[in-house]
Amino acid sequence: MAVSNRLQRIDEIRGFTLISMIIYHFLWDLRYIADFDIGWYEGTASNVWQKSICITFIFISGFCFSFGKKRLKRSVIIFMCGALISAVTVFLMPENRVVFGILTFLGSAGFITVLFDKLNRITVSKIEEDTFNLTMLIGMILLFISFFNVNYGYIYFPKKTLLPKYLYDGYFMTFFGFPDPYFFSTDYFAIFPWIFLYLAGYYTQKIIKNNNTVTKYLMNDRFRFITFLGRNSLIIYMVHQPVLYVVTLIIMKMG
């Protein structure tokens, strides 16, 4: 999708979320690396803040999946960026290592959504497109809610149900959302439950793509610089944490 035809407001939202994430990560560095006393950061407010960033990023990433033609290549690049972050943190900062982080998830979600995209093309030729997409959207939202706490050993289906402990064994199951008891990562986003939110974004885009009123609204933005940040979120994500880490070390030396 050319820049002139992009849904600029989506980039704008992603840009604001990116700024929020950078601030959140900077405070994390100050709290856990520089050992600053930020009591509230470990409370409910910080948890809600972090979840709002994650939910927005993942939903928008699913929403934007259909934009552009090289979707599989884009997913590979994102996955490899996630692998690079994991390798660097495991070897250089094992106490703050990132394993199965957000980029690893987004790359994996892209692979999975390629299959859903093909399913969508096959299925919608047989039934009414809007009905199918709306049904899938509702289903994905319900599954996301049901599986939201799967990483903690239970789901809500139809009520709180404990899952067998044998599921939570090893890195393979950890990748899918059943973390091993000895697993540790400062940034963990498994396939479940987050794939359902990603696909909810994907089907939302399918629903509104033919709505001229919504599309026209999303094509306009108000903050061009913020939109620019959102449009270049991957590279900014890759460089922001090393920069914040250096800034944190400088602050520690000055203190």
PDB file of C-alpha atoms in Angstrom:
ATOM      1  CA  MET A   1       0.000   0.000   0.000  1.00  0.00           C
ATOM      2  CA  ALA A   2       1.535   3.280  -1.080  1.00  0.00           C
ATOM      3  CA  VAL A   3       2.036   5.960   1.537  1.00  0.00           C
ATOM      4  CA  SER A   4      -0.618   8.124  -0.123  1.00  0.00           C
ATOM      5  CA  ASN A   5      -3.119   5.299   0.215  1.00  0.00           C
ATOM      6  CA  ARG A   6      -2.110   4.131   3.666  1.00  0.00           C
ATOM      7  CA  LEU A   7      -4.493   4.211   6.562  1.00  0.00           C
ATOM      8  CA  GLN A   8      -2.494   6.972   8.192  1.00  0.00           C
ATOM      9  CA  ARG A   9      -4.476   6.993  11.413  1.00  0.00           C
ATOM     10  CA  ILE A  10      -3.522   3.365  12.047  1.00  0.00           C
ATOM     11  CA  ASP A  11       0.139   4.407  11.802  1.00  0.00           C
ATOM     12  CA  GLU A  12      -0.667   7.326  14.093  1.00  0.00           C
ATOM     13  CA  ILE A  13      -2.165   5.040  16.736  1.00  0.00           C
ATOM     14  CA  ARG A  14       0.817   2.723  16.448  1.00  0.00           C
ATOM     15  CA  GLY A  15       3.140   5.735  16.776  1.00  0.00           C
ATOM     16  CA  PHE A  16       1.480   6.865  20.011  1.00  0.00           C
ATOM     17  CA  THR A  17       1.640   3.308  21.313  1.00  0.00           C
ATOM     18  CA  LEU A  18       5.319   3.140  20.384  1.00  0.00           C
ATOM     19  CA  ILE A  19       6.033   6.269  22.423  1.00  0.00           C
ATOM     20  CA  SER A  20       4.100   4.793  25.336  1.00  0.00           C
ATOM     21  CA  MET A  21       6.154   1.597  25.057  1.00  0.00           C
ATOM     22  CA  ILE A  22       9.463   3.486  24.997  1.00  0.00           C
ATOM     23  CA  ILE A  23       8.509   5.376  28.163  1.00  0.00           C
ATOM     24  CA  TYR A  24       7.405   2.122  29.801  1.00  0.00           C
ATOM     25  CA  HIS A  25      10.691   0.395  28.897  1.00  0.00           C
ATOM     26  CA  PHE A  26      12.738   3.368  30.102  1.00  0.00           C
ATOM     27  CA  LEU A  27      11.034   3.207  33.485  1.00  0.00           C
ATOM     28  CA  TRP A  28      11.656  -0.568  33.514  1.00  0.00           C
ATOM     29  CA  ASP A  29      15.376   0.063  32.965  1.00  0.00           C
ATOM     30  CA  LEU A  30      15.447   2.682  35.705  1.00  0.00           C
ATOM     31  CA  ARG A  31      13.642   0.365  38.111  1.00  0.00           C
ATOM     32  CA  TYR A  32      15.343  -2.967  37.470  1.00  0.00           C
ATOM     33  CA  ILE A  33      18.762  -1.964  36.091  1.00  0.00           C
ATOM     34  CA  ALA A  34      19.463   1.349  37.834  1.00  0.00           C
ATOM     35  CA  ASP A  35      17.495   0.233  40.915  1.00  0.00           C
ATOM     36  CA  PHE A  36      15.462   3.420  41.169  1.00  0.00           C
ATOM     37  CA  ASP A  37      12.662   3.391  43.703  1.00  0.00           C
ATOM     38  CA  ILE A  38       9.514   3.537  41.560  1.00  0.00           C
ATOM     39  CA  GLY A  39       7.032   1.814  43.829  1.00  0.00           C
ATOM     40  CA  TRP A  40       3.915   2.274  41.708  1.00  0.00           C
ATOM     41  CA  TYR A  41       5.660   0.704  38.724  1.00  0.00           C
ATOM     42  CA  GLU A  42       5.233  -2.754  40.238  1.00  0.00           C
ATOM     43  CA  GLY A  43       1.532  -2.277  40.888  1.00  0.00           C
ATOM     44  CA  THR A  44      -1.749  -2.573  39.031  1.00  0.00           C
ATOM     45  CA  ALA A  45      -1.358   0.691  37.127  1.00  0.00           C
ATOM     46  CA  SER A  46       1.874  -0.490  35.522  1.00  0.00           C
ATOM     47  CA  ASN A  47       0.339  -3.854  34.623  1.00  0.00           C
ATOM     48  CA  VAL A  48      -2.661  -2.188  32.967  1.00  0.00           C
ATOM     49  CA  TRP A  49      -0.317   0.171  31.114  1.00  0.00           C
ATOM     50  CA  GLN A  50       1.801  -2.709  29.833  1.00  0.00           C
ATOM     51  CA  LYS A  51      -1.251  -4.720  28.737  1.00  0.00           C
ATOM     52  CA  SER A  52      -2.698  -1.713  26.879  1.00  0.00           C
ATOM     53  CA  ILE A  53       0.535  -1.382  24.882  1.00  0.00           C
ATOM     54  CA  CYS A  54       0.647  -5.096  24.031  1.00  0.00           C
ATOM     55  CA  ILE A  55      -3.014  -5.379  23.088  1.00  0.00           C
ATOM     56  CA  THR A  56      -2.843  -2.314  20.822  1.00  0.00           C
ATOM     57  CA  PHE A  57       0.332  -3.438  19.056  1.00  0.00           C
ATOM     58  CA  ILE A  58      -0.835  -6.986  18.433  1.00  0.00           C
ATOM     59  CA  PHE A  59      -4.326  -5.993  17.279  1.00  0.00           C
ATOM     60  CA  ILE A  60      -2.948  -3.389  14.869  1.00  0.00           C
ATOM     61  CA  SER A  61      -0.340  -5.839  13.571  1.00  0.00           C
ATOM     62  CA  GLY A  62      -3.125  -8.275  12.713  1.00  0.00           C
ATOM     63  CA  PHE A  63      -5.145  -5.450  11.194  1.00  0.00           C
ATOM     64  CA  CYS A  64      -2.224  -4.504   8.938  1.00  0.00           C
ATOM     65  CA  PHE A  65      -1.380  -8.061   7.876  1.00  0.00           C
ATOM     66  CA  SER A  66      -3.239  -7.779   4.569  1.00  0.00           C
ATOM     67  CA  PHE A  67      -1.431  -4.592   3.535  1.00  0.00           C
ATOM     68  CA  GLY A  68       1.310  -5.154   0.993  1.00  0.00           C
ATOM     69  CA  LYS A  69       2.106  -8.244  -1.052  1.00  0.00           C
ATOM     70  CA  LYS A  70       5.241  -9.712   0.564  1.00  0.00           C
ATOM     71  CA  ARG A  71       3.495 -10.914   3.708  1.00  0.00           C
ATOM     72  CA  LEU A  72       5.496 -14.095   4.203  1.00  0.00           C
ATOM     73  CA  LYS A  73       8.789 -12.262   3.667  1.00  0.00           C
ATOM     74  CA  ARG A  74       7.718  -9.578   6.123  1.00  0.00           C
ATOM     75  CA  SER A  75       6.878 -12.252   8.705  1.00  0.00           C
ATOM     76  CA  VAL A  76      10.281 -13.886   8.235  1.00  0.00           C
ATOM     77  CA  ILE A  77      12.055 -10.547   8.760  1.00  0.00           C
ATOM     78  CA  ILE A  78      10.105  -9.836  11.948  1.00  0.00           C
ATOM     79  CA  PHE A  79      10.739 -13.363  13.250  1.00  0.00           C
ATOM     80  CA  MET A  80      14.482 -13.059  12.560  1.00  0.00           C
ATOM     81  CA  CYS A  81      14.568  -9.701  14.360  1.00  0.00           C
ATOM     82  CA  GLY A  82      13.000 -11.440  17.346  1.00  0.00           C
ATOM     83  CA  ALA A  83      15.599 -14.219  17.120  1.00  0.00           C
ATOM     84  CA  LEU A  84      18.381 -11.617  17.050  1.00  0.00           C
ATOM     85  CA  ILE A  85      17.052  -9.934  20.186  1.00  0.00           C
ATOM     86  CA  SER A  86      16.845 -13.315  21.933  1.00  0.00           C
ATOM     87  CA  ALA A  87      20.419 -14.233  20.969  1.00  0.00           C
ATOM     88  CA  VAL A  88      21.852 -10.888  22.091  1.00  0.00           C
ATOM     89  CA  THR A  89      20.052 -10.843  25.434  1.00  0.00           C
ATOM     90  CA  VAL A  90      20.728 -14.515  26.232  1.00  0.00           C
ATOM     91  CA  PHE A  91      24.468 -14.118  25.682  1.00  0.00           C
ATOM     92  CA  LEU A  92      25.033 -10.535  26.880  1.00  0.00           C
ATOM     93  CA  MET A  93      22.284  -9.995  29.471  1.00  0.00           C
ATOM     94  CA  PRO A  94      21.084 -13.447  30.613  1.00  0.00           C
ATOM     95  CA  GLU A  95      19.491 -11.956  33.721  1.00  0.00           C
ATOM     96  CA  ASN A  96      17.262  -9.830  31.430  1.00  0.00           C
ATOM     97  CA  ARG A  97      16.955 -12.273  28.538  1.00  0.00           C
ATOM     98  CA  VAL A  98      14.125 -12.098  26.036  1.00  0.00           C
ATOM     99  CA  VAL A  99      12.891 -15.491  24.843  1.00  0.00           C
ATOM    100  CA  PHE A 100       9.700 -15.802  22.794  1.00  0.00           C
ATOM    101  CA  GLY A 101       9.290 -12.040  22.876  1.00  0.00           C
ATOM    102  CA  ILE A 102       6.869  -9.827  20.980  1.00  0.00           C
ATOM    103  CA  LEU A 103       8.740  -9.895  17.647  1.00  0.00           C
ATOM    104  CA  THR A 104       9.072 -13.673  17.711  1.00  0.00           C
ATOM    105  CA  PHE A 105       5.333 -13.838  18.267  1.00  0.00           C
ATOM    106  CA  LEU A 106       4.472 -11.320  15.535  1.00  0.00           C
ATOM    107  CA  GLY A 107       6.603 -13.201  13.016  1.00  0.00           C
ATOM    108  CA  SER A 108       5.011 -16.515  14.011  1.00  0.00           C
ATOM    109  CA  ALA A 109       1.534 -14.973  13.903  1.00  0.00           C
ATOM    110  CA  GLY A 110       2.272 -13.812  10.359  1.00  0.00           C
ATOM    111  CA  PHE A 111       3.094 -17.395   9.320  1.00  0.00           C
ATOM    112  CA  ILE A 112      -0.144 -18.652  10.849  1.00  0.00           C
ATOM    113  CA  THR A 113      -2.249 -15.878   9.340  1.00  0.00           C
ATOM    114  CA  VAL A 114      -0.957 -16.722   5.858  1.00  0.00           C
ATOM    115  CA  LEU A 115      -2.900 -19.974   6.276  1.00  0.00           C
ATOM    116  CA  PHE A 116      -5.994 -18.158   7.561  1.00  0.00           C
ATOM    117  CA  ASP A 117      -5.757 -15.785   4.608  1.00  0.00           C
ATOM    118  CA  LYS A 118      -5.886 -18.720   2.214  1.00  0.00           C
ATOM    119  CA  LEU A 119      -8.790 -20.219   4.194  1.00  0.00           C
ATOM    120  CA  ASN A 120     -10.579 -16.891   3.975  1.00  0.00           C
ATOM    121  CA  ARG A 121     -10.272 -16.792   0.196  1.00  0.00           C
ATOM    122  CA  ILE A 122     -11.598 -20.337  -0.167  1.00  0.00           C
ATOM    123  CA  THR A 123     -14.464 -19.962   2.305  1.00  0.00           C
ATOM    124  CA  VAL A 124     -15.838 -16.557   1.390  1.00  0.00           C
ATOM    125  CA  SER A 125     -16.512 -17.743  -2.132  1.00  0.00           C
ATOM    126  CA  LYS A 126     -19.076 -20.131  -0.685  1.00  0.00           C
ATOM    127  CA  ILE A 127     -20.805 -17.952   1.917  1.00  0.00           C
ATOM    128  CA  GLU A 128     -21.461 -14.263   2.353  1.00  0.00           C
ATOM    129  CA  GLU A 129     -18.153 -12.512   3.100  1.00  0.00           C
ATOM    130  CA  ASP A 130     -19.270 -10.037   5.774  1.00  0.00           C
ATOM    131  CA  THR A 131     -21.116 -12.731   7.726  1.00  0.00           C
ATOM    132  CA  PHE A 132     -18.093 -15.015   7.669  1.00  0.00           C
ATOM    133  CA  ASN A 133     -15.676 -12.278   8.756  1.00  0.00           C
ATOM    134  CA  LEU A 134     -17.966 -11.061  11.541  1.00  0.00           C
ATOM    135  CA  THR A 135     -18.437 -14.622  12.816  1.00  0.00           C
ATOM    136  CA  MET A 136     -14.677 -15.180  12.835  1.00  0.00           C
ATOM    137  CA  LEU A 137     -14.078 -11.844  14.585  1.00  0.00           C
ATOM    138  CA  ILE A 138     -16.538 -12.681  17.361  1.00  0.00           C
ATOM    139  CA  GLY A 139     -15.029 -16.145  17.671  1.00  0.00           C
ATOM    140  CA  MET A 140     -11.491 -14.790  17.975  1.00  0.00           C
ATOM    141  CA  ILE A 141     -12.499 -12.266  20.640  1.00  0.00           C
ATOM    142  CA  LEU A 142     -14.244 -14.973  22.677  1.00  0.00           C
ATOM    143  CA  LEU A 143     -11.253 -17.299  22.338  1.00  0.00           C
ATOM    144  CA  PHE A 144      -8.879 -14.526  23.395  1.00  0.00           C
ATOM    145  CA  ILE A 145     -10.929 -13.876  26.513  1.00  0.00           C
ATOM    146  CA  SER A 146     -11.234 -17.603  27.253  1.00  0.00           C
ATOM    147  CA  PHE A 147      -7.492 -18.250  26.820  1.00  0.00           C
ATOM    148  CA  PHE A 148      -6.245 -15.001  28.352  1.00  0.00           C
ATOM    149  CA  ASN A 149      -4.801 -16.774  31.418  1.00  0.00           C
ATOM    150  CA  VAL A 150      -3.620 -19.936  29.689  1.00  0.00           C
ATOM    151  CA  ASN A 151      -0.003 -19.007  30.532  1.00  0.00           C
ATOM    152  CA  TYR A 152      -0.983 -19.301  34.197  1.00  0.00           C
ATOM    153  CA  GLY A 153      -2.472 -22.763  33.921  1.00  0.00           C
ATOM    154  CA  TYR A 154      -6.167 -22.250  33.261  1.00  0.00           C
ATOM    155  CA  ILE A 155      -8.769 -21.087  30.763  1.00  0.00           C
ATOM    156  CA  TYR A 156     -12.403 -19.993  30.959  1.00  0.00           C
ATOM    157  CA  PHE A 157     -14.334 -22.488  28.865  1.00  0.00           C
ATOM    158  CA  PRO A 158     -17.158 -22.306  29.798  1.00  0.00           C
ATOM    159  CA  LYS A 159     -15.933 -21.596  33.339  1.00  0.00           C
ATOM    160  CA  LYS A 160     -12.527 -21.494  34.968  1.00  0.00           C
ATOM    161  CA  THR A 161     -10.862 -24.766  34.041  1.00  0.00           C
ATOM    162  CA  LEU A 162      -7.433 -25.875  35.231  1.00  0.00           C
ATOM    163  CA  LEU A 163      -5.288 -27.397  32.520  1.00  0.00           C
ATOM    164  CA  PRO A 164      -3.190 -30.556  33.078  1.00  0.00           C
ATOM    165  CA  LYS A 165       0.352 -29.897  34.281  1.00  0.00           C
ATOM    166  CA  TYR A 166       1.898 -32.152  31.643  1.00  0.00           C
ATOM    167  CA  LEU A 167       1.119 -29.465  29.062  1.00  0.00           C
ATOM    168  CA  TYR A 168       3.573 -27.144  30.795  1.00  0.00           C
ATOM    169  CA  ASP A 169       6.762 -29.002  30.013  1.00  0.00           C
ATOM    170  CA  GLY A 170       9.652 -27.838  27.855  1.00  0.00           C
ATOM    171  CA  TYR A 171      10.397 -25.011  25.433  1.00  0.00           C
ATOM    172  CA  PHE A 172       8.198 -26.363  22.657  1.00  0.00           C
ATOM    173  CA  MET A 173       5.060 -26.078  24.766  1.00  0.00           C
ATOM    174  CA  THR A 174       6.302 -22.772  26.211  1.00  0.00           C
ATOM    175  CA  PHE A 175       6.348 -21.336  22.686  1.00  0.00           C
ATOM    176  CA  PHE A 176       2.662 -22.231  22.287  1.00  0.00           C
ATOM    177  CA  GLY A 177       1.568 -20.722  25.608  1.00  0.00           C
ATOM    178  CA  PHE A 178       2.181 -23.441  28.184  1.00  0.00           C
ATOM    179  CA  PRO A 179       5.350 -22.172  29.918  1.00  0.00           C
ATOM    180  CA  ASP A 180       7.669 -24.599  31.625  1.00  0.00           C
ATOM    181  CA  PRO A 181       7.919 -23.911  35.400  1.00  0.00           C
ATOM    182  CA  TYR A 182      11.625 -23.055  34.981  1.00  0.00           C
ATOM    183  CA  PHE A 183      11.135 -20.781  31.994  1.00  0.00           C
ATOM    184  CA  PHE A 184      12.132 -17.137  32.372  1.00  0.00           C
ATOM    185  CA  SER A 185      11.858 -14.208  29.967  1.00  0.00           C
ATOM    186  CA  THR A 186      11.448 -10.484  30.517  1.00  0.00           C
ATOM    187  CA  ASP A 187       9.245 -10.325  27.419  1.00  0.00           C
ATOM    188  CA  TYR A 188       7.024 -13.348  26.792  1.00  0.00           C
ATOM    189  CA  PHE A 189       4.307 -13.536  24.143  1.00  0.00           C
ATOM    190  CA  ALA A 190       3.232 -17.049  23.290  1.00  0.00           C
ATOM    191  CA  ILE A 191       1.023 -18.192  20.439  1.00  0.00           C
ATOM    192  CA  PHE A 192      -1.851 -18.630  22.896  1.00  0.00           C
ATOM    193  CA  PRO A 193      -3.668 -16.453  23.794  1.00  0.00           C
ATOM    194  CA  TRP A 194      -2.231 -13.696  21.603  1.00  0.00           C
ATOM    195  CA  ILE A 195      -2.854 -15.296  18.190  1.00  0.00           C
ATOM    196  CA  PHE A 196      -6.582 -14.811  18.766  1.00  0.00           C
ATOM    197  CA  LEU A 197      -6.121 -11.060  19.276  1.00  0.00           C
ATOM    198  CA  TYR A 198      -3.907 -10.864  16.174  1.00  0.00           C
ATOM    199  CA  LEU A 199      -6.567 -12.648  14.125  1.00  0.00           C
ATOM    200  CA  ALA A 200      -9.255 -10.382  15.601  1.00  0.00           C
ATOM    201  CA  GLY A 201      -7.330  -7.477  14.095  1.00  0.00           C
ATOM    202  CA  TYR A 202      -7.045  -9.343  10.806  1.00  0.00           C
ATOM    203  CA  TYR A 203     -10.805  -9.941  10.573  1.00  0.00           C
ATOM    204  CA  THR A 204     -11.597  -6.387  11.690  1.00  0.00           C
ATOM    205  CA  GLN A 205      -9.696  -5.119   8.670  1.00  0.00           C
ATOM    206  CA  LYS A 206     -11.626  -7.507   6.435  1.00  0.00           C
ATOM    207  CA  ILE A 207     -14.912  -6.159   7.776  1.00  0.00           C
ATOM    208  CA  ILE A 208     -14.183  -2.443   7.382  1.00  0.00           C
ATOM    209  CA  LYS A 209     -12.157  -2.513   4.146  1.00  0.00           C
ATOM    210  CA  ASN A 210     -15.280  -1.891   2.022  1.00  0.00           C
ATOM    211  CA  ASN A 211     -16.682   0.767   4.336  1.00  0.00           C
ATOM    212  CA  ASN A 212     -15.801   4.029   2.613  1.00  0.00           C
ATOM    213  CA  THR A 213     -16.695   6.202   5.606  1.00  0.00           C
ATOM    214  CA  VAL A 214     -14.389   4.323   7.984  1.00  0.00           C
ATOM    215  CA  THR A 215     -11.637   4.012   5.378  1.00  0.00           C
ATOM    216  CA  LYS A 216     -11.727   7.738   4.625  1.00  0.00           C
ATOM    217  CA  TYR A 217     -11.497   8.531   8.333  1.00  0.00           C
ATOM    218  CA  LEU A 218      -8.521   6.198   8.802  1.00  0.00           C
ATOM    219  CA  MET A 219      -6.672   7.693   5.831  1.00  0.00           C
ATOM    220  CA  ASN A 220      -6.345  11.065   7.595  1.00  0.00           C
ATOM    221  CA  ASP A 221      -3.994  11.810  10.462  1.00  0.00           C
ATOM    222  CA  ARG A 222      -3.305  14.831  12.652  1.00  0.00           C
ATOM    223  CA  PHE A 223       0.252  14.287  13.877  1.00  0.00           C
ATOM    224  CA  ARG A 224       2.581  13.601  10.964  1.00  0.00           C
ATOM    225  CA  PHE A 225       5.654  12.914  13.096  1.00  0.00           C
ATOM    226  CA  ILE A 226       3.743  10.386  15.204  1.00  0.00           C
ATOM    227  CA  THR A 227       2.504   8.772  11.998  1.00  0.00           C
ATOM    228  CA  PHE A 228       6.098   8.581  10.758  1.00  0.00           C
ATOM    229  CA  LEU A 229       7.107   6.765  13.939  1.00  0.00           C
ATOM    230  CA  GLY A 230       4.276   4.281  13.535  1.00  0.00           C
ATOM    231  CA  ARG A 231       5.207   3.640   9.928  1.00  0.00           C
ATOM    232  CA  ASN A 232       8.775   2.791  10.992  1.00  0.00           C
ATOM    233  CA  SER A 233       7.939   0.961  14.197  1.00  0.00           C
ATOM    234  CA  LEU A 234      10.086  -2.131  13.568  1.00  0.00           C
ATOM    235  CA  ILE A 235      13.402  -0.329  13.214  1.00  0.00           C
ATOM    236  CA  ILE A 236      12.566   1.974  16.126  1.00  0.00           C
ATOM    237  CA  TYR A 237      11.707  -1.050  18.249  1.00  0.00           C
ATOM    238  CA  MET A 238      15.034  -2.668  17.367  1.00  0.00           C
ATOM    239  CA  VAL A 239      17.148   0.347  18.343  1.00  0.00           C
ATOM    240  CA  HIS A 240      15.220   1.882  21.226  1.00  0.00           C
ATOM    241  CA  GLN A 241      16.181  -0.568  23.951  1.00  0.00           C
ATOM    242  CA  PRO A 242      19.974  -0.424  23.348  1.00  0.00           C
ATOM    243  CA  VAL A 243      19.701   3.375  23.388  1.00  0.00           C
ATOM    244  CA  LEU A 244      17.683   3.310  26.611  1.00  0.00           C
ATOM    245  CA  TYR A 245      20.177   0.887  28.132  1.00  0.00           C
ATOM    246  CA  VAL A 246      23.083   3.232  27.391  1.00  0.00           C
ATOM    247  CA  VAL A 247      21.141   6.214  28.753  1.00  0.00           C
ATOM    248  CA  THR A 248      20.389   4.225  31.910  1.00  0.00           C
ATOM    249  CA  LEU A 249      24.077   3.376  32.392  1.00  0.00           C
ATOM    250  CA  ILE A 250      24.979   7.059  31.970  1.00  0.00           C
ATOM    251  CA  ILE A 251      22.395   8.033  34.587  1.00  0.00           C
ATOM    252  CA  MET A 252      23.819   5.398  36.952  1.00  0.00           C
ATOM    253  CA  LYS A 253      27.352   6.762  36.529  1.00  0.00           C
ATOM    254  CA  MET A 254      26.163  10.326  37.052  1.00  0.00           C
ATOM    255  CA  GLY A 255      24.370   9.247  40.223  1.00  0.00           C
TER     256      GLY A 255
END
